Tab-separated table of C-alpha atoms in Angstrom:
chain	number	residue	atom	x	y	z
A	1	MET	CA	-10.311	80.829	255.185
A	2	THR	CA	-6.699	80.245	255.610
A	3	PRO	CA	-4.369	83.255	255.555
A	4	ALA	CA	-2.805	82.169	252.270
A	5	ALA	CA	-6.156	81.809	250.528
A	6	GLU	CA	-7.162	85.184	251.917
A	7	ARG	CA	-3.959	86.651	250.456
A	8	ARG	CA	-4.733	85.128	247.024
A	9	LEU	CA	-8.304	86.673	247.269
A	10	LEU	CA	-6.885	90.090	248.021
A	11	GLN	CA	-4.508	89.840	245.243
A	12	ALA	CA	-7.524	88.902	242.837
A	13	VAL	CA	-9.473	91.886	244.163
A	14	ILE	CA	-6.664	94.354	243.671
A	15	ALA	CA	-5.957	93.131	240.299
A	16	ILE	CA	-9.819	93.573	239.383
A	17	ALA	CA	-9.969	97.098	241.369
A	18	GLY	CA	-6.926	98.173	239.423
A	19	ILE	CA	-8.695	97.920	235.933
A	20	VAL	CA	-10.541	101.192	237.445
A	21	PRO	CA	-7.480	103.455	237.598
A	22	VAL	CA	-5.394	101.988	234.763
A	23	GLY	CA	-8.372	101.912	232.393
A	24	GLY	CA	-9.517	105.506	233.354
A	25	GLY	CA	-6.064	106.584	233.366
A	26	LEU	CA	-5.348	105.314	229.964
A	27	TRP	CA	-8.543	106.663	228.571
A	28	GLY	CA	-7.593	110.210	229.658
A	29	VAL	CA	-4.018	109.927	228.611
A	30	LEU	CA	-5.284	108.943	225.028
A	31	GLY	CA	-7.268	112.142	225.041
A	32	HIS	CA	-10.825	110.675	225.368
A	33	MET	CA	-11.923	112.908	228.294
A	34	SER	CA	-14.114	115.560	227.355
A	35	THR	CA	-12.158	118.829	227.754
A	36	GLU	CA	-11.996	122.246	226.109
A	37	GLY	CA	-8.899	124.227	225.479
A	38	ALA	CA	-5.232	123.283	225.527
A	39	LEU	CA	-4.771	124.012	229.295
A	40	SER	CA	-7.658	121.995	230.032
A	41	THR	CA	-6.655	119.067	227.802
A	42	SER	CA	-3.122	119.141	229.240
A	43	ASN	CA	-4.308	118.941	232.759
A	44	ALA	CA	-6.664	116.226	232.135
A	45	ARG	CA	-3.833	114.163	230.526
A	46	TYR	CA	-1.555	114.761	233.288
A	47	LEU	CA	-4.151	113.859	235.694
A	48	SER	CA	-5.081	110.741	233.887
A	49	GLY	CA	-1.384	109.829	233.820
A	50	LEU	CA	-1.042	110.175	237.719
A	51	LEU	CA	-4.292	107.967	238.017
A	52	LEU	CA	-2.739	105.498	235.506
A	53	GLY	CA	0.493	105.392	237.718
A	54	VAL	CA	-1.596	104.804	241.022
A	55	GLY	CA	-3.247	101.946	239.344
A	56	LEU	CA	0.080	100.293	237.783
A	57	THR	CA	1.741	100.784	241.162
A	58	PHE	CA	-1.218	98.910	243.029
A	59	TRP	CA	-0.747	96.237	240.331
A	60	ILE	CA	3.037	95.982	240.828
A	61	ALA	CA	2.466	95.463	244.575
A	62	ILE	CA	0.239	92.391	244.178
A	63	PRO	CA	2.934	89.702	243.978
A	64	THR	CA	4.237	90.438	247.549
A	65	ILE	CA	1.152	92.282	248.746
A	66	GLU	CA	1.726	91.340	252.245
A	67	ARG	CA	4.907	93.028	252.435
A	68	ARG	CA	3.833	96.331	250.578
A	69	GLY	CA	2.020	98.091	253.488
A	70	THR	CA	3.953	101.417	252.982
A	71	ILE	CA	3.082	101.503	249.213
A	72	VAL	CA	-0.589	100.489	249.614
A	73	ARG	CA	-1.250	103.029	252.656
A	74	GLY	CA	0.495	105.756	250.607
A	75	LEU	CA	-1.609	104.999	247.444
A	76	ALA	CA	-4.695	104.752	249.354
A	77	ALA	CA	-3.967	108.090	251.105
A	78	ILE	CA	-3.598	109.712	247.820
A	79	VAL	CA	-6.911	108.264	246.506
A	80	VAL	CA	-8.742	109.218	249.534
A	81	ILE	CA	-7.613	112.919	249.424
A	82	GLY	CA	-8.532	113.017	245.776
A	83	GLY	CA	-12.009	111.622	246.723
A	84	LEU	CA	-12.424	114.151	249.373
A	85	ALA	CA	-11.522	116.843	246.796
A	86	ARG	CA	-14.266	115.246	244.249
A	87	LEU	CA	-16.684	115.105	247.199
A	88	ALA	CA	-16.213	118.609	248.026
A	89	GLY	CA	-16.728	119.693	244.422
A	90	ALA	CA	-19.877	117.310	244.038
A	91	VAL	CA	-21.381	119.012	247.206
A	92	SER	CA	-20.543	122.510	246.068
A	93	VAL	CA	-21.200	122.515	242.361
A	94	THR	CA	-22.022	119.310	240.383
A	95	GLY	CA	-23.981	117.071	242.520
A	96	PHE	CA	-23.956	113.266	242.255
A	97	PRO	CA	-24.464	112.065	238.579
A	98	PRO	CA	-22.859	108.677	237.912
A	99	ALA	CA	-19.728	110.310	236.593
A	100	VAL	CA	-19.257	111.501	239.998
A	101	ALA	CA	-20.778	108.943	242.135
A	102	LEU	CA	-19.057	105.973	240.892
A	103	PRO	CA	-15.605	107.387	241.187
A	104	LEU	CA	-16.426	108.328	244.839
A	105	VAL	CA	-17.332	104.663	245.648
A	106	MET	CA	-13.806	103.542	244.609
A	107	GLU	CA	-12.026	106.466	246.075
A	108	LEU	CA	-13.897	106.664	249.495
A	109	GLY	CA	-15.117	103.029	249.892
A	110	VAL	CA	-13.370	100.331	247.703
A	111	THR	CA	-9.760	101.815	248.075
A	112	PRO	CA	-9.652	102.166	251.787
A	113	LEU	CA	-11.287	98.817	252.349
A	114	ILE	CA	-8.821	97.162	250.339
A	115	ALA	CA	-6.056	98.904	252.128
A	116	LEU	CA	-7.400	97.756	255.553
A	117	TRP	CA	-7.909	94.144	254.214
A	118	ARG	CA	-4.140	94.176	253.211
A	119	GLU	CA	-3.277	95.084	256.809
A	120	ARG	CA	-5.322	92.183	258.066
A	121	VAL	CA	-3.817	89.853	255.476
A	122	GLU	CA	-0.311	90.842	256.660
A	123	ARG	CA	-1.188	90.257	260.450
A	124	ARG	CA	-2.694	86.915	259.738
A	125	LEU	CA	0.166	85.783	257.440
A	126	ALA	CA	2.798	86.944	260.183
A	127	GLY	CA	0.768	85.350	263.004
């Protein structure tokens, strides 16, 4: 695969993967998360807004993805740290129902792999 073709494939994967944080963030911002109490609802919407922002920022980076290493690495670090916190909670309290396991796949698997792939694409296009 040529470097340019790999870049286009990476862009498509980021666009598709971005549906998860953007969709999930919007879902929570619109108040569709199960929460109880004003504080819990407020926190859920705030965190959903952060998730939405992460997803939108990934999407904003798509057109010039090969030059957005700092942005992608920073976002990936935020997502992985959140995933590690979710993992700690799952191990100590909730276990791994699909509502926990599926986000963990994105947070600790897909997102870091996309960030590493972006690094590869940048190197290939530069070389």
